[in-house]
Coordinates of C-alpha atoms (C1' of nucleotides) in Angstrom, one line a residue:
Chain A
M18 CA 29.4 -3.8 1.5
P19 CA 27.4 -3.3 -1.8
L20 CA 25.5 -6.5 -2.5
Y21 CA 25.7 -6.0 -6.2
T22 CA 28.4 -4.7 -8.5
A23 CA 27.6 -3.4 -11.9
S24 CA 28.8 -6.7 -13.4
S25 CA 26.9 -9.0 -11.0
L26 CA 23.7 -6.9 -11.5
K27 CA 24.3 -7.2 -15.2
A28 CA 24.6 -10.9 -15.0
E29 CA 21.5 -11.3 -13.0
L30 CA 19.5 -9.1 -15.4
N31 CA 21.0 -10.8 -18.5
S32 CA 20.1 -14.2 -17.3
K33 CA 16.5 -13.3 -17.6
G34 CA 16.8 -11.5 -21.0
W35 CA 16.9 -8.0 -19.4
R36 CA 19.6 -5.3 -19.7
L37 CA 21.8 -3.3 -17.7
T38 CA 21.2 0.3 -18.5
P39 CA 23.0 3.4 -17.1
Q40 CA 19.7 4.2 -15.3
R41 CA 19.4 0.9 -13.5
E42 CA 22.9 1.1 -12.5
T43 CA 22.4 4.6 -11.1
I44 CA 19.5 3.8 -9.2
L45 CA 21.0 0.9 -7.6
H46 CA 23.9 3.1 -6.5
V47 CA 21.6 5.5 -4.9
F48 CA 20.1 2.8 -2.8
Q49 CA 23.5 1.4 -2.0
N50 CA 24.8 4.8 -0.8
L51 CA 21.7 5.6 1.2
P52 CA 22.5 5.8 4.9
R53 CA 21.1 2.6 6.7
G54 CA 17.5 3.2 7.9
N55 CA 16.6 5.5 5.1
H56 CA 14.0 4.6 2.3
L57 CA 12.9 6.5 -0.7
S58 CA 9.7 7.0 -2.5
A59 CA 9.7 7.1 -6.3
E60 CA 9.4 10.9 -6.1
E61 CA 12.0 11.3 -3.5
L62 CA 14.4 9.2 -5.6
Y63 CA 13.5 11.4 -8.6
N64 CA 14.4 14.5 -6.7
V65 CA 17.6 13.1 -5.4
L66 CA 18.8 12.3 -8.9
H67 CA 17.7 15.7 -10.1
K68 CA 19.9 17.4 -7.6
R69 CA 22.9 15.3 -8.9
D70 CA 22.0 16.3 -12.6
E71 CA 21.4 12.5 -13.3
Q72 CA 17.9 12.9 -14.5
I73 CA 15.9 9.8 -15.0
S74 CA 12.2 10.0 -15.8
L75 CA 9.6 9.1 -13.2
S76 CA 8.3 6.3 -15.4
T77 CA 11.6 4.6 -15.5
I78 CA 12.0 5.1 -11.8
Y79 CA 8.6 3.3 -11.2
R80 CA 9.6 0.6 -13.6
T81 CA 13.0 0.0 -12.2
V82 CA 12.0 0.1 -8.6
K83 CA 9.3 -2.4 -9.1
L84 CA 11.5 -4.7 -11.2
M85 CA 14.2 -4.6 -8.5
A86 CA 11.6 -5.4 -5.8
R87 CA 10.4 -8.4 -7.8
M88 CA 14.0 -9.5 -8.2
G89 CA 14.5 -9.2 -4.4
I90 CA 17.1 -6.5 -4.8
L91 CA 14.8 -3.8 -3.2
R92 CA 12.2 -4.0 -0.6
E93 CA 8.8 -2.3 -1.1
L94 CA 7.6 -0.8 2.1
E95 CA 4.0 0.2 2.9
L96 CA 4.3 2.6 5.7
A97 CA 1.0 4.5 5.7
E98 CA 2.3 7.6 4.1
G99 CA 0.1 7.0 1.1
H100 CA 2.8 6.0 -1.2
K101 CA 5.5 3.2 -1.3
H102 CA 8.9 3.4 -0.1
Y103 CA 11.9 1.4 -1.2
E104 CA 15.2 0.4 0.4
L105 CA 17.9 -2.2 -0.1
N106 CA 16.8 -5.7 0.8
H107 CA 19.6 -6.3 3.2
P108 CA 20.3 -10.0 4.2
Y109 CA 21.0 -11.2 7.7
P110 CA 22.2 -9.7 9.9
H111 CA 21.1 -6.3 8.6
H112 CA 17.7 -7.5 7.9
H113 CA 15.1 -5.5 9.8
H114 CA 11.4 -4.7 10.4
H115 CA 9.3 -1.7 10.9
L116 CA 7.1 -0.2 13.5
V117 CA 4.6 2.6 12.5
C118 CA 2.5 5.0 14.6
V119 CA -0.9 5.1 13.1
Q120 CA -1.3 8.7 14.3
C121 CA 2.0 10.4 13.3
N122 CA 3.3 7.8 10.8
R123 CA 6.7 7.9 12.4
T124 CA 8.6 4.8 11.5
I125 CA 11.0 3.0 13.8
E126 CA 13.2 0.1 12.5
F127 CA 14.1 -2.8 14.7
R128 CA 15.9 -6.0 14.2
N129 CA 14.6 -9.3 15.4
D130 CA 16.4 -12.5 14.1
T131 CA 13.7 -14.8 15.3
I132 CA 11.1 -13.3 13.0
L133 CA 13.3 -13.8 9.9
K134 CA 14.0 -17.4 11.0
Q135 CA 10.3 -18.0 11.3
G136 CA 9.8 -16.6 7.9
V137 CA 12.4 -18.8 6.4
K138 CA 11.0 -21.8 8.2
Q139 CA 7.5 -21.1 6.9
V140 CA 8.6 -20.7 3.3
D141 CA 10.7 -23.9 3.4
K142 CA 7.9 -25.9 4.8
M143 CA 5.8 -24.9 1.8
G144 CA 8.6 -25.4 -0.7
L145 CA 8.7 -21.8 -1.7
E146 CA 11.5 -19.4 -2.3
L147 CA 11.7 -16.2 0.0
I148 CA 12.0 -12.9 -1.6
D149 CA 11.2 -10.6 1.3
C150 CA 9.9 -11.0 4.8
Q151 CA 8.8 -8.0 6.7
L152 CA 6.9 -7.6 9.9
T153 CA 5.0 -4.4 10.2
I154 CA 3.8 -3.4 13.6
H155 CA 1.2 -0.7 14.0
T156 CA 1.1 1.1 17.2
I157 CA 0.3 4.5 18.8
C158 CA 3.1 6.4 20.3
P159 CA 3.0 7.4 24.0
E160 CA 2.3 11.1 23.2
A161 CA -0.7 10.2 21.1
L162 CA -1.9 7.9 23.9
R163 CA -1.6 10.7 26.5
R164 CA -3.8 12.9 24.4
G165 CA -6.6 10.4 24.3
W166 CA -5.9 8.6 21.1
P167 CA -7.8 7.3 19.2
A168 CA -9.2 10.6 18.2
M169 CA -9.3 11.4 14.5
L170 CA -8.7 15.1 14.4
P171 CA -6.4 15.4 11.3
S172 CA -6.9 19.1 10.8
N173 CA -6.3 20.4 14.4
W174 CA -4.4 17.8 16.2
A175 CA -1.0 16.1 15.8
C176 CA 1.1 14.6 18.5
S177 CA 4.5 16.4 19.1
R178 CA 6.3 13.7 17.1
A179 CA 4.2 14.5 14.1
I180 CA 4.9 18.2 14.4
A181 CA 8.6 17.5 14.9
Q182 CA 8.6 15.5 11.8
T183 CA 6.9 18.3 9.9
E184 CA 9.4 20.8 11.0
E185 CA 12.2 18.6 10.0
L186 CA 10.8 18.3 6.6
E187 CA 10.5 22.1 6.3
E188 CA 14.1 22.5 7.3
D189 CA 15.2 20.1 4.6
L190 CA 13.2 21.9 2.1
S191 CA 14.5 25.3 3.0
E192 CA 18.0 24.2 2.8
N193 CA 17.9 24.4 -1.0
Chain B
M754 CA -17.4 -15.3 18.6
P755 CA -18.0 -11.6 17.5
L756 CA -15.4 -9.5 19.1
Y757 CA -17.9 -6.6 19.3
T758 CA -21.6 -6.3 20.0
A759 CA -23.4 -3.2 18.8
S760 CA -23.3 -1.9 22.5
S761 CA -19.6 -2.5 23.1
L762 CA -18.8 -0.9 19.8
K763 CA -21.0 2.0 20.7
A764 CA -19.2 2.3 24.1
E765 CA -15.8 2.4 22.5
L766 CA -16.8 5.0 19.8
N767 CA -18.6 7.1 22.4
S768 CA -15.6 7.2 24.7
K769 CA -13.7 9.1 22.0
G770 CA -16.7 11.4 21.1
W771 CA -17.6 9.4 18.1
R772 CA -21.0 7.9 17.1
L773 CA -22.5 4.6 16.4
T774 CA -24.3 4.8 13.2
P775 CA -26.2 2.2 11.3
Q776 CA -23.7 2.2 8.7
R777 CA -20.9 1.4 11.0
E778 CA -22.8 -1.3 12.7
T779 CA -23.6 -2.8 9.3
I780 CA -20.0 -2.7 8.1
L781 CA -18.8 -4.4 11.3
H782 CA -21.4 -7.1 10.8
V783 CA -20.2 -7.8 7.3
F784 CA -16.8 -8.4 8.5
Q785 CA -17.9 -10.5 11.4
N786 CA -19.9 -12.7 9.2
L787 CA -17.1 -13.1 6.5
P788 CA -15.7 -16.6 6.4
R789 CA -12.3 -16.7 8.0
G790 CA -9.6 -16.1 5.5
N791 CA -11.5 -13.6 3.4
H792 CA -10.8 -10.0 3.2
L793 CA -12.5 -7.2 1.4
S794 CA -11.5 -4.1 -0.5
A795 CA -13.5 -0.9 -0.1
E796 CA -15.1 -1.6 -3.5
E797 CA -15.9 -5.3 -2.8
L798 CA -17.6 -4.2 0.6
Y799 CA -19.6 -1.7 -1.3
N800 CA -20.8 -4.5 -3.7
V801 CA -21.5 -6.9 -1.1
L802 CA -23.8 -4.2 0.6
H803 CA -25.5 -3.4 -2.6
K804 CA -26.5 -7.0 -3.1
R805 CA -28.1 -6.8 0.3
D806 CA -29.9 -3.7 -0.4
E807 CA -28.0 -2.0 2.5
Q808 CA -26.5 0.8 0.4
I809 CA -23.7 2.8 1.9
S810 CA -21.7 5.2 0.0
L811 CA -18.1 4.5 -1.0
S812 CA -17.0 7.6 1.0
T813 CA -18.5 6.3 4.1
I814 CA -17.0 3.0 3.6
Y815 CA -13.5 4.4 3.1
R816 CA -13.9 6.5 6.2
T817 CA -15.3 3.7 8.2
V818 CA -12.8 1.1 7.3
K819 CA -10.0 3.5 8.0
L820 CA -11.4 4.5 11.4
M821 CA -11.9 0.9 12.4
A822 CA -8.3 0.0 11.3
R823 CA -6.9 2.9 13.5
M824 CA -9.0 1.6 16.4
G825 CA -7.6 -1.8 15.9
I826 CA -11.0 -3.4 15.0
L827 CA -9.9 -4.1 11.4
R828 CA -6.6 -4.9 9.8
E829 CA -5.3 -3.1 6.7
L830 CA -3.8 -5.5 4.3
E831 CA -1.4 -4.5 1.5
L832 CA -1.3 -7.6 -0.6
A833 CA 0.0 -6.3 -3.9
E834 CA -3.3 -6.1 -5.8
G835 CA -3.2 -2.3 -6.1
H836 CA -5.7 -1.7 -3.5
K837 CA -6.0 -2.3 0.3
H838 CA -7.9 -5.1 1.8
Y839 CA -9.5 -5.3 5.2
E840 CA -10.4 -8.1 7.6
L841 CA -11.2 -8.4 11.3
N842 CA -8.2 -8.1 13.5
H843 CA -8.7 -11.4 15.2
P844 CA -6.7 -11.8 18.5
Y845 CA -4.7 -14.8 19.4
P846 CA -5.2 -17.7 18.6
H847 CA -6.8 -16.7 15.3
H848 CA -4.2 -14.1 14.5
H849 CA -2.4 -14.8 11.2
H850 CA 0.0 -13.6 8.6
H851 CA 0.2 -13.6 4.9
L852 CA 2.4 -14.9 2.1
V853 CA 2.1 -13.5 -1.4
C854 CA 3.4 -14.7 -4.7
V855 CA 5.0 -11.7 -6.5
Q856 CA 4.0 -13.1 -9.8
C857 CA 0.4 -14.2 -9.4
N858 CA -0.5 -12.3 -6.2
R859 CA -2.0 -15.4 -4.7
T860 CA -2.3 -15.0 -1.0
I861 CA -1.8 -17.7 1.6
E862 CA -2.6 -17.3 5.2
F863 CA -0.5 -18.9 7.9
R864 CA -0.4 -18.9 11.6
N865 CA 2.7 -18.5 13.7
D866 CA 2.4 -17.7 17.3
T867 CA 6.1 -17.0 17.7
I868 CA 5.8 -14.1 15.5
L869 CA 3.0 -12.4 17.4
K870 CA 4.9 -13.1 20.6
Q871 CA 8.0 -11.3 19.2
G872 CA 5.8 -8.4 18.1
V873 CA 4.3 -8.0 21.5
K874 CA 7.7 -8.3 23.1
Q875 CA 9.1 -5.7 20.8
V876 CA 6.3 -3.3 21.5
D877 CA 6.4 -3.9 25.2
K878 CA 10.1 -3.1 25.2
M879 CA 9.4 0.3 23.7
G880 CA 6.6 1.0 26.0
L881 CA 4.1 1.2 23.1
E882 CA 0.7 -0.2 22.5
L883 CA 0.1 -2.8 19.8
I884 CA -2.6 -2.2 17.3
D885 CA -1.7 -4.7 14.6
C886 CA 1.2 -7.0 13.9
Q887 CA 1.6 -8.6 10.6
L888 CA 4.3 -10.5 8.7
T889 CA 4.2 -10.3 4.9
I890 CA 6.3 -12.8 3.1
H891 CA 6.8 -12.2 -0.6
T892 CA 7.7 -15.4 -2.5
I893 CA 7.4 -16.9 -5.9
C894 CA 5.4 -20.1 -6.3
P895 CA 6.8 -23.2 -7.7
E896 CA 5.0 -22.9 -11.0
A897 CA 6.4 -19.4 -11.6
L898 CA 9.9 -20.7 -10.7
R899 CA 9.6 -23.6 -13.1
R900 CA 8.7 -21.1 -15.9
G901 CA 12.0 -19.2 -15.4
W902 CA 10.7 -16.5 -13.1
P903 CA 11.7 -13.7 -12.8
A904 CA 10.3 -12.7 -16.1
M905 CA 8.1 -9.8 -16.4
L906 CA 5.6 -10.6 -19.1
P907 CA 2.5 -9.3 -17.6
S908 CA 0.4 -9.5 -20.8
N909 CA 1.2 -12.9 -22.1
W910 CA 2.3 -14.9 -19.2
A911 CA 0.7 -16.1 -16.0
C912 CA 1.5 -19.0 -13.9
S913 CA -1.2 -21.6 -13.6
R914 CA -2.2 -20.4 -10.2
A915 CA -2.9 -17.0 -11.5
I916 CA -5.0 -18.5 -14.3
A917 CA -6.9 -20.6 -11.7
Q918 CA -7.5 -17.5 -9.7
T919 CA -8.8 -15.6 -12.7
E920 CA -11.2 -18.5 -13.5
E921 CA -12.5 -18.6 -10.0
L922 CA -13.2 -14.9 -10.3
E923 CA -15.1 -15.3 -13.4
E924 CA -17.2 -18.0 -12.0
D925 CA -18.0 -15.9 -9.0
L926 CA -19.2 -13.1 -11.3
S927 CA -21.2 -15.3 -13.5
E928 CA -23.1 -16.7 -10.5
N929 CA -25.2 -13.5 -10.3
Chain C
dT1360 C1' -28.7 21.6 20.3
dT1361 C1' -24.7 20.8 18.4
dA1362 C1' -21.0 18.4 16.7
dT1363 C1' -20.5 14.4 14.0
dC1364 C1' -21.7 11.7 10.1
dT1365 C1' -23.3 10.7 5.5
dG1366 C1' -23.8 11.1 0.4
dC1367 C1' -22.7 13.1 -3.6
dA1368 C1' -19.7 14.9 -6.9
dA1369 C1' -15.4 16.7 -7.8
dA1370 C1' -10.7 16.7 -6.9
dC1371 C1' -6.3 14.2 -5.9
dC1372 C1' -2.3 12.1 -6.9
dA1373 C1' 0.6 8.1 -7.0
dT1374 C1' 1.2 4.8 -10.5
dT1375 C1' 0.6 3.0 -15.1
dT1376 C1' 0.6 2.9 -20.0
dG1377 C1' 0.9 3.7 -25.3
dC1378 C1' 4.0 5.1 -28.5
dA1379 C1' 8.1 6.7 -30.8
dT1380 C1' 12.8 7.0 -30.1
dG1381 C1' 17.1 5.3 -28.3
dG1382 C1' 20.4 1.8 -26.8
dC1383 C1' 22.1 -2.9 -25.0
dT1384 C1' 23.5 -7.6 -26.5
Chain D
dA1197 C1' 19.6 -6.4 -36.2
dG1198 C1' 16.4 -7.2 -32.9
dC1199 C1' 14.5 -6.6 -28.8
dC1200 C1' 14.3 -4.3 -24.6
dA1201 C1' 14.3 0.2 -22.2
dT1202 C1' 13.6 5.2 -21.8
dG1203 C1' 11.0 9.4 -21.8
dC1204 C1' 7.0 12.0 -22.5
dA1205 C1' 2.4 13.0 -22.0
dA1206 C1' -1.9 11.2 -21.3
dA1207 C1' -4.8 8.1 -18.9
dT1208 C1' -6.0 5.4 -14.9
dG1209 C1' -8.2 4.3 -10.7
dG1210 C1' -8.1 4.0 -5.9
dT1211 C1' -8.8 7.2 -2.3
dT1212 C1' -9.9 11.8 -0.3
dT1213 C1' -12.3 15.9 0.3
dG1214 C1' -15.7 20.1 0.4
dC1215 C1' -20.0 20.9 1.3
dA1216 C1' -25.0 20.7 2.5
dG1217 C1' -28.3 18.1 4.6
dA1218 C1' -29.4 14.3 8.1
dT1219 C1' -28.7 12.4 12.7
dA1220 C1' -26.6 10.6 17.0
dA1221 C1' -25.9 12.1 21.7

DNA sequence: TTATCTGCAAACCATTTGCATGGCT
DNA sequence: AGCCATGCAAATGGTTTGCAGATAA
């Protein structure tokens, strides 16, 4: 299931003059063990590591995560939360895309093989190499629509999904 | 050709309790008159307006551009340059997607009707409303590949496309 | 008239960077 | 040994926000 073992990661890094460090290996493992559908921001990754007493500096996290994204190991997601998220770049058939509500920022994953095929076709046509291919669909959820969206009332309005999301977050935080 | 006239924009804004201001009208016009394939960051838009002596504050630009993106009038692009770009959200058949080189950040537009169709299908299936649908393909250009990419040497390496891009930029700047 | 909008300046905050130390190969 | 990587702290820079005055509706 893991796409990379320590040694295959090492080989790929070394082939470019880079090194396999404990930090890089640890970070890869975190992503490999992340339940499918989850993605982490740099800070979230930092916190996950802290709980495990495997402390890695934020700088290193930012550097590693960007390196791995450029290598095609991770995928960089821009999902409207104001910061980037990362996840393993799964190949077919686990490759997927994202749908984001512009009001509540809730993200929904979906698979669609046709899109990946079109991406590959496009890249082939131009003689390029594909690193990542992601469709992002911006929508408004039904609840927001019902309330008369678009209405930008960030301080005193949120659709029920956004509220549910906030409550979930607060529960997570209070668990510690 | 323009998707919105002053009055249709006004109608859409007013229907949500918002207002048509000279600033909003001006900003829409800038995007409507932008050659197809161009996109502007907030700061670029600010500079364009300054040259025309139609000064609008950066805050207003940020607020307007975000509002219009949430309304579906503009599209927010994340093209790896470290800041967001905006362009008119053209409907079919002018709808398009982007391809970005992870080394030189050069962006190439391409059209692919199949992808938009899949996006619409996906959203319909879930009973949602589509605001925007954009495929972003990350690649490495042939020049970067030839030089042994991936190799992260930001200070002393750039593929010829990146250099060409820089030169273009410098020419643009020296024209004033 | 009143709620929205603008402009300004200050605040924010995710991300980057310089540098000295540490550690792969 | 030599070069790459890490950690820390400071800097960066795009974007947001509070507030008072201006202005659509």
